[in-house]
């Protein structure tokens, strides 16, 4: 087995790394990763963000939203928890979680945490879920991804994953709600970092894994995959085809500004800002800040102001941009 | 000659899968081993590859459909 240390807290990078290992690097041995992220909600591959997330809470908590390539439901994670990844070369497409779960369960037991597996392939302690798993299977590889709660903020978890059941659409994979708990109750003197170090050491000792350090060339390719496949709002929110609304105007001092967007249930589901203006802004970051917000001036203008404060557009203020978004399309 | 593509069994526990994205559109050429589509079941997203070489003629199911093992999902025109 190969162990690759992951120091990035950027979930887009870390999913880009997994994808890179499966599709470009293609090691012929299994690979083990253990990593953590800034506060993040992860959607399953075929879930609808607008069904699964309390987007007001996601915005208020400034959480990162990402879509996994694996199946299953939505999870919340932060630096109080961690993710494990096992990428195994295989041509056997039959679904099987057991080998990965046995490895992690044995390592947890080794460090004094009495976790067991349940029928949904979750890890539980005294009946409460501490870890969920999902997989992504290609013709050559099986990726087993799992999340572990050690000292995660369960109040944030509850707030962001609480949605109105009436909103749930028929077409899409639904999450299964379960009682969750933190593993720290089992080892109260450990920090989350200490937990990760001990778990990693236990896995490495059990597998006799050797370490591979990512090179600058690896990182360059990972960055491209992360941006294209995981950080792009169209991938996260599954925007397809044309935008519903396109407003553009020449603004003296700023240049031609065009904003295209789509709405669902009076919320922004996609947004693209373009034009010949001068700015260092990243359109994907800008879009992610606004997607999910209620389509009212009161909700949008502060979000636009926040983005423009971080990455200004020469000659454009938030009120003018808000006017453009809400302008009557007939008024040119 | 037209060959039918049927849903393979992927899960020992379930015979009903959530149909995901098509990777090939009607008219696309298909090689043996090319990914045709994805399905999800039991928290696993699986890519399903073609056993045939030819041209994808028709998609018989769409994303979001529930498909059962053995269901007709596509037809491929082989030389």
Coordinates of C-alpha atoms in Angstrom, one line a residue:
Chain A
X1 CA 0.0 0.0 0.0
X2 CA 1.1 3.6 -0.7
X3 CA 0.5 6.4 1.8
X4 CA 0.3 9.9 0.4
X5 CA 0.5 12.7 3.1
X6 CA -2.2 15.4 2.4
X7 CA -1.7 18.8 4.0
X8 CA -4.2 20.7 2.0
X9 CA -7.4 21.8 3.8
X10 CA -9.0 22.7 0.4
X11 CA -11.6 20.1 -0.4
X12 CA -11.5 20.9 -4.1
X13 CA -7.8 20.1 -4.1
X14 CA -8.2 16.9 -2.2
X15 CA -11.0 15.6 -4.5
X16 CA -8.8 16.7 -7.4
X17 CA -6.0 14.6 -5.9
X18 CA -8.3 11.5 -5.6
X19 CA -9.4 11.9 -9.2
X20 CA -5.8 12.4 -10.4
X21 CA -4.7 9.2 -8.6
X22 CA -7.5 7.2 -10.3
X23 CA -7.3 8.6 -13.8
X24 CA -3.8 9.9 -14.3
X25 CA -1.3 8.5 -11.8
X26 CA -2.9 5.0 -11.7
X27 CA -0.7 3.4 -9.1
X28 CA -0.9 -0.4 -9.3
X29 CA -1.0 -0.7 -5.5
X30 CA -3.8 0.5 -3.2
X31 CA -3.4 4.1 -2.0
X32 CA -4.4 5.4 1.5
X33 CA -5.1 9.1 2.2
X34 CA -6.2 10.7 5.5
X35 CA -7.1 14.3 5.3
X36 CA -9.3 17.1 6.7
X37 CA -10.9 20.3 5.4
X38 CA -12.1 23.7 6.3
X39 CA -15.9 23.6 7.2
X40 CA -17.5 21.9 4.2
X41 CA -20.7 20.2 3.1
X42 CA -20.3 17.4 0.7
X43 CA -23.2 16.4 -1.6
X44 CA -23.4 12.9 -3.1
X45 CA -22.9 12.6 -6.8
X46 CA -26.6 12.6 -7.7
X47 CA -28.0 14.9 -5.1
X48 CA -29.6 18.3 -5.6
X49 CA -28.0 21.0 -3.5
X50 CA -31.3 22.9 -3.3
X51 CA -33.0 19.9 -1.8
X52 CA -30.3 18.8 0.7
X53 CA -28.9 22.0 2.2
X54 CA -30.2 24.8 4.2
X55 CA -28.5 27.4 2.0
X56 CA -29.1 30.3 4.3
X57 CA -27.2 28.4 7.0
X58 CA -24.5 27.4 4.5
X59 CA -24.0 31.1 3.6
X60 CA -24.2 32.3 7.2
X61 CA -21.5 29.8 8.3
X62 CA -19.4 30.5 5.1
X63 CA -19.2 26.8 4.4
X64 CA -17.6 25.3 1.3
X65 CA -20.0 23.2 -0.8
X66 CA -18.6 20.4 -3.0
X67 CA -20.0 17.5 -4.9
X68 CA -18.4 14.1 -4.5
X69 CA -17.9 11.6 -7.3
X70 CA -19.1 8.9 -4.9
X71 CA -22.7 8.2 -4.1
X72 CA -24.8 8.4 -1.0
X73 CA -25.9 11.4 1.1
X74 CA -24.8 14.8 2.2
X75 CA -22.3 15.2 5.1
X76 CA -20.9 18.0 7.0
X77 CA -17.2 18.0 7.9
X78 CA -14.6 20.3 9.4
X79 CA -11.1 20.2 11.0
X80 CA -12.6 18.4 14.0
X81 CA -13.2 15.4 11.7
X82 CA -11.3 13.8 8.9
X83 CA -11.8 11.9 5.7
X84 CA -10.1 8.7 4.7
X85 CA -9.7 7.6 1.1
X86 CA -8.7 4.1 -0.2
X87 CA -8.1 3.8 -3.9
X88 CA -7.7 0.2 -5.0
X89 CA -6.9 -1.1 -8.4
X90 CA -9.6 -3.7 -9.3
X91 CA -11.6 -5.0 -12.2
X92 CA -14.3 -6.4 -9.9
X93 CA -17.3 -4.1 -10.2
X94 CA -19.3 -5.9 -7.5
X95 CA -20.1 -3.5 -4.6
X96 CA -18.1 -4.3 -1.5
X97 CA -17.3 -2.0 1.4
X98 CA -15.9 -4.7 3.7
X99 CA -12.1 -4.6 3.0
X100 CA -11.9 -0.8 3.6
X101 CA -14.1 -0.8 6.6
X102 CA -12.2 -3.7 8.2
X103 CA -9.0 -1.8 7.8
X104 CA -10.4 1.4 9.4
X105 CA -12.3 -0.5 12.1
X106 CA -9.2 -2.5 13.1
X107 CA -7.1 0.7 13.2
X108 CA -9.7 2.5 15.4
X109 CA -9.9 -0.5 17.7
X110 CA -6.1 -0.5 17.9
X111 CA -6.1 3.1 19.2
X112 CA -8.7 2.3 21.7
X113 CA -11.9 3.3 19.9
X114 CA -14.6 0.6 20.0
X115 CA -16.3 1.3 16.6
X116 CA -18.3 -1.4 14.7
X117 CA -19.9 -1.6 11.3
X118 CA -23.6 -1.5 10.7
X119 CA -25.8 -2.8 7.9
X120 CA -25.6 0.6 6.0
X121 CA -21.7 0.4 6.0
X122 CA -21.5 3.1 8.6
X123 CA -19.3 2.9 11.6
X124 CA -21.1 3.3 14.9
X125 CA -20.3 3.7 18.5
X126 CA -23.0 2.7 21.0
X127 CA -25.6 3.0 18.2
X128 CA -24.7 6.5 17.0
X129 CA -23.0 7.1 13.7
X130 CA -19.4 8.3 13.7
X131 CA -18.5 7.5 10.1
X132 CA -20.2 7.1 6.7
X133 CA -18.8 5.6 3.6
X134 CA -19.4 5.9 -0.1
X135 CA -17.7 4.6 -3.3
X136 CA -16.9 5.5 -6.8
X137 CA -16.2 2.6 -9.1
X138 CA -14.5 2.9 -12.6
X139 CA -13.5 0.0 -14.8
X140 CA -10.0 0.0 -13.3
X141 CA -10.3 1.4 -9.8
X142 CA -12.5 1.4 -6.7
X143 CA -12.5 4.6 -4.5
X144 CA -13.7 4.1 -1.0
X145 CA -14.3 7.4 0.8
X146 CA -15.2 7.7 4.4
X147 CA -15.8 10.5 6.9
X148 CA -15.0 10.4 10.6
X149 CA -16.5 12.6 13.2
X150 CA -14.0 13.3 16.1
X151 CA -14.7 16.8 17.4
X152 CA -16.8 18.2 14.6
X153 CA -19.3 21.0 15.3
X154 CA -22.5 19.0 15.4
X155 CA -24.6 22.1 15.8
X156 CA -23.4 23.4 12.4
X157 CA -24.0 19.9 11.0
X158 CA -27.6 19.9 12.3
X159 CA -28.3 23.5 11.0
X160 CA -27.0 23.0 7.5
X161 CA -28.5 19.6 6.8
X162 CA -31.9 20.6 8.1
X163 CA -34.2 21.0 5.1
X164 CA -37.9 21.1 4.6
X165 CA -39.0 17.6 3.7
X166 CA -41.8 19.0 1.5
X167 CA -39.0 20.4 -0.8
X168 CA -37.5 17.1 -1.5
X169 CA -37.8 16.3 -5.2
X170 CA -38.6 12.8 -6.5
X171 CA -35.6 12.7 -8.9
X172 CA -32.4 12.7 -7.0
X173 CA -30.7 10.6 -4.3
X174 CA -32.0 11.4 -0.8
X175 CA -29.9 11.5 2.4
X176 CA -30.7 9.2 5.3
X177 CA -30.9 11.0 8.6
X178 CA -29.1 9.2 11.5
X179 CA -28.1 10.0 15.0
X180 CA -24.5 11.1 15.0
X181 CA -21.8 11.5 17.7
X182 CA -18.2 12.6 18.0
X183 CA -15.5 10.0 18.7
X184 CA -13.8 12.4 21.1
X185 CA -16.1 11.0 23.8
X186 CA -14.0 7.8 23.6
X187 CA -10.7 9.6 23.9
X188 CA -11.4 12.9 25.6
X189 CA -7.8 14.0 26.1
X190 CA -6.9 13.9 22.4
X191 CA -7.2 16.7 20.0
X192 CA -8.5 16.1 16.4
X193 CA -4.9 16.4 15.1
X194 CA -3.7 13.8 17.6
X195 CA -6.6 11.5 16.6
X196 CA -5.6 11.8 12.9
X197 CA -1.9 11.1 13.7
X198 CA -2.7 8.0 15.8
X199 CA -5.2 6.7 13.2
X200 CA -2.7 7.2 10.4
X201 CA 0.0 5.5 12.3
X202 CA -2.2 2.5 13.1
X203 CA -3.2 2.1 9.4
X204 CA 0.4 2.4 8.3
X205 CA 1.6 -0.1 10.8
X206 CA -1.1 -2.6 9.8
X207 CA -0.5 -2.3 6.1
X208 CA 3.3 -1.7 6.0
X209 CA 2.5 1.2 3.6
X210 CA 5.3 3.2 2.0
X211 CA 5.1 6.9 1.6
X212 CA 4.9 8.8 -1.7
X213 CA 5.3 12.6 -1.6
X214 CA 3.4 14.5 -4.2
X215 CA 5.7 16.4 -6.6
X216 CA 5.3 19.9 -8.0
X217 CA 4.4 18.3 -11.3
X218 CA 1.6 16.2 -9.6
X219 CA 0.3 19.3 -7.8
X220 CA 0.1 21.3 -11.1
X221 CA -2.1 18.6 -12.6
X222 CA -4.2 18.3 -9.5
X223 CA -4.9 22.0 -9.4
X224 CA -6.3 21.9 -13.0
X225 CA -8.6 18.9 -12.1
X226 CA -9.7 20.6 -8.9
X227 CA -10.7 23.8 -10.7
X228 CA -12.4 22.1 -13.6
X229 CA -14.1 19.2 -11.9
X230 CA -14.8 20.2 -8.3
X231 CA -14.6 24.0 -7.7
X232 CA -16.6 25.1 -10.7
X233 CA -20.1 26.1 -9.6
X234 CA -21.7 24.4 -12.6
X235 CA -20.3 21.1 -11.3
X236 CA -21.5 21.8 -7.7
X237 CA -24.9 23.0 -8.6
X238 CA -25.2 20.9 -11.8
X239 CA -26.2 23.9 -13.9
X240 CA -26.8 22.8 -17.5
X241 CA -27.3 24.7 -20.7
X242 CA -28.1 28.4 -21.0
X243 CA -28.8 30.8 -18.2
X244 CA -32.5 31.9 -17.8
X245 CA -31.6 35.7 -17.6
X246 CA -28.9 37.8 -19.1
X247 CA -28.6 41.4 -18.3
X248 CA -25.8 43.7 -19.7
X249 CA -25.1 47.3 -19.6
X250 CA -22.2 49.7 -20.3
X251 CA -21.3 51.4 -17.1
X252 CA -19.2 54.5 -17.4
X253 CA -15.9 54.0 -15.5
X254 CA -16.3 50.2 -15.3
X255 CA -17.0 49.0 -18.9
X256 CA -19.4 46.5 -20.3
X257 CA -20.8 44.4 -17.4
X258 CA -22.8 41.3 -18.2
X259 CA -24.5 39.2 -15.5
X260 CA -26.2 35.9 -16.4
X261 CA -28.2 33.9 -13.9
X262 CA -30.8 31.3 -13.3
X263 CA -33.4 31.0 -10.5
X264 CA -35.3 28.2 -8.9
X265 CA -37.8 28.7 -6.0
X266 CA -36.7 32.4 -5.8
X267 CA -33.1 31.5 -5.2
X268 CA -30.0 32.0 -7.4
X269 CA -29.0 28.6 -8.9
X270 CA -26.3 29.8 -11.3
X271 CA -24.5 33.1 -11.9
X272 CA -21.8 34.2 -14.3
X273 CA -20.3 37.6 -14.4
X274 CA -18.4 38.7 -17.5
X275 CA -17.4 41.8 -19.4
X276 CA -14.4 44.0 -20.3
X277 CA -14.0 45.3 -16.8
X278 CA -10.7 45.4 -14.8
X279 CA -10.6 43.0 -11.8
X280 CA -8.6 40.2 -10.3
X281 CA -11.8 38.4 -9.3
X282 CA -12.2 34.7 -9.8
X283 CA -15.7 34.2 -11.5
X284 CA -16.1 30.8 -9.9
X285 CA -15.5 32.2 -6.4
X286 CA -17.8 35.1 -7.1
X287 CA -20.6 32.7 -8.3
X288 CA -20.2 30.4 -5.4
X289 CA -20.7 33.3 -3.0
X290 CA -24.1 34.2 -4.5
X291 CA -25.5 30.8 -5.6
X292 CA -28.2 29.7 -3.1
X293 CA -29.0 33.2 -1.9
X294 CA -32.6 34.4 -2.0
X295 CA -33.4 36.5 -5.1
X296 CA -34.0 39.7 -3.3
X297 CA -32.1 43.0 -3.3
X298 CA -31.8 42.7 0.5
X299 CA -30.2 39.3 0.3
X300 CA -27.9 39.8 -2.7
X301 CA -26.5 43.3 -2.3
X302 CA -24.5 42.5 0.9
X303 CA -23.1 39.3 -0.7
X304 CA -22.1 41.3 -3.8
X305 CA -20.6 44.0 -1.6
X306 CA -18.5 41.4 0.3
X307 CA -17.1 40.0 -2.9
X308 CA -16.4 43.4 -4.4
X309 CA -14.6 44.4 -1.2
X310 CA -12.3 41.3 -1.5
X311 CA -11.8 41.7 -5.3
X312 CA -13.0 45.1 -6.6
X313 CA -14.1 45.8 -10.1
X314 CA -12.8 49.2 -11.1
X315 CA -15.7 51.6 -11.3
X316 CA -18.4 49.3 -10.1
X317 CA -20.1 49.2 -6.7
X318 CA -22.5 46.7 -5.2
X319 CA -25.6 48.9 -5.6
X320 CA -25.0 49.4 -9.3
X321 CA -24.4 45.6 -9.8
X322 CA -27.5 44.9 -7.9
X323 CA -29.5 47.3 -10.1
X324 CA -28.2 45.5 -13.2
X325 CA -29.3 42.1 -11.8
X326 CA -32.7 43.4 -11.0
X327 CA -33.2 45.7 -13.9
X328 CA -36.3 45.3 -16.0
X329 CA -35.0 43.5 -19.1
X330 CA -37.1 45.8 -21.3
X331 CA -35.3 48.9 -19.9
X332 CA -32.0 49.1 -21.8
Chain B
X1 CA -26.8 -5.7 -36.5
X2 CA -28.3 -4.2 -33.4
X3 CA -27.1 -5.3 -29.9
X4 CA -29.1 -4.6 -26.8
X5 CA -27.4 -3.3 -23.6
X6 CA -29.0 -4.5 -20.5
X7 CA -28.5 -3.3 -16.9
X8 CA -25.8 -5.6 -15.3
X9 CA -26.0 -6.7 -11.6
X10 CA -23.6 -4.7 -9.5
X11 CA -24.8 -5.0 -6.0
X12 CA -25.3 -8.3 -4.1
X13 CA -28.0 -6.4 -2.0
X14 CA -30.1 -4.5 -4.6
X15 CA -31.5 -5.0 -8.1
X16 CA -32.9 -1.5 -8.4
X17 CA -30.5 1.3 -9.4
X18 CA -30.6 5.1 -9.8
X19 CA -29.7 5.8 -13.4
X20 CA -27.0 8.6 -13.6
X21 CA -25.2 10.4 -16.4
X22 CA -24.9 9.1 -20.0
X23 CA -21.3 9.3 -21.2
X24 CA -22.2 8.6 -24.8
X25 CA -24.9 10.1 -26.9
X26 CA -26.8 8.5 -29.8
X27 CA -24.6 8.6 -32.9
X28 CA -21.3 8.4 -30.9
X29 CA -18.9 5.7 -31.8
X30 CA -18.3 3.2 -28.9
X31 CA -15.3 0.9 -28.3
X32 CA -15.3 -2.1 -26.1
X33 CA -14.4 -0.8 -22.6
X34 CA -15.7 2.8 -23.2
X35 CA -17.8 4.1 -20.3
X36 CA -21.5 4.2 -21.4
X37 CA -23.2 5.5 -18.3
X38 CA -23.2 5.7 -14.5
X39 CA -25.6 4.2 -12.0
X40 CA -25.9 4.6 -8.2
X41 CA -27.0 2.1 -5.6
X42 CA -26.1 1.5 -2.0
X43 CA -24.0 4.7 -1.8
X44 CA -21.8 3.6 -4.7
X45 CA -21.6 5.3 -8.1
X46 CA -20.5 2.8 -10.7
X47 CA -19.4 3.4 -14.3
X48 CA -20.6 0.8 -16.7
X49 CA -18.5 0.0 -19.8
X50 CA -19.5 -1.2 -23.2
X51 CA -19.1 -4.8 -24.2
X52 CA -19.6 -3.9 -27.8
X53 CA -17.9 -1.9 -30.6
X54 CA -20.1 0.1 -32.8
X55 CA -22.4 3.2 -32.7
X56 CA -24.7 4.0 -29.9
X57 CA -28.1 4.0 -31.5
X58 CA -30.6 4.8 -28.7
X59 CA -30.7 5.6 -25.0
X60 CA -33.7 3.8 -23.5
X61 CA -33.6 5.4 -20.0
X62 CA -32.8 8.9 -18.7
X63 CA -30.9 10.3 -15.7
X64 CA -33.1 10.0 -12.6
X65 CA -34.9 6.9 -13.8
X66 CA -35.0 3.8 -11.6
X67 CA -33.7 0.8 -13.6
X68 CA -33.8 -2.9 -12.6
X69 CA -31.1 -5.5 -13.3
X70 CA -31.8 -6.8 -16.8
X71 CA -33.7 -3.8 -18.1
X72 CA -32.9 -2.6 -21.6
X73 CA -30.9 0.7 -21.3
X74 CA -29.5 1.2 -24.8
X75 CA -29.0 -0.2 -28.3
X76 CA -25.7 -0.3 -30.1
X77 CA -25.4 -0.8 -33.9
X78 CA -22.4 -3.1 -34.5
X79 CA -20.8 -3.7 -37.9

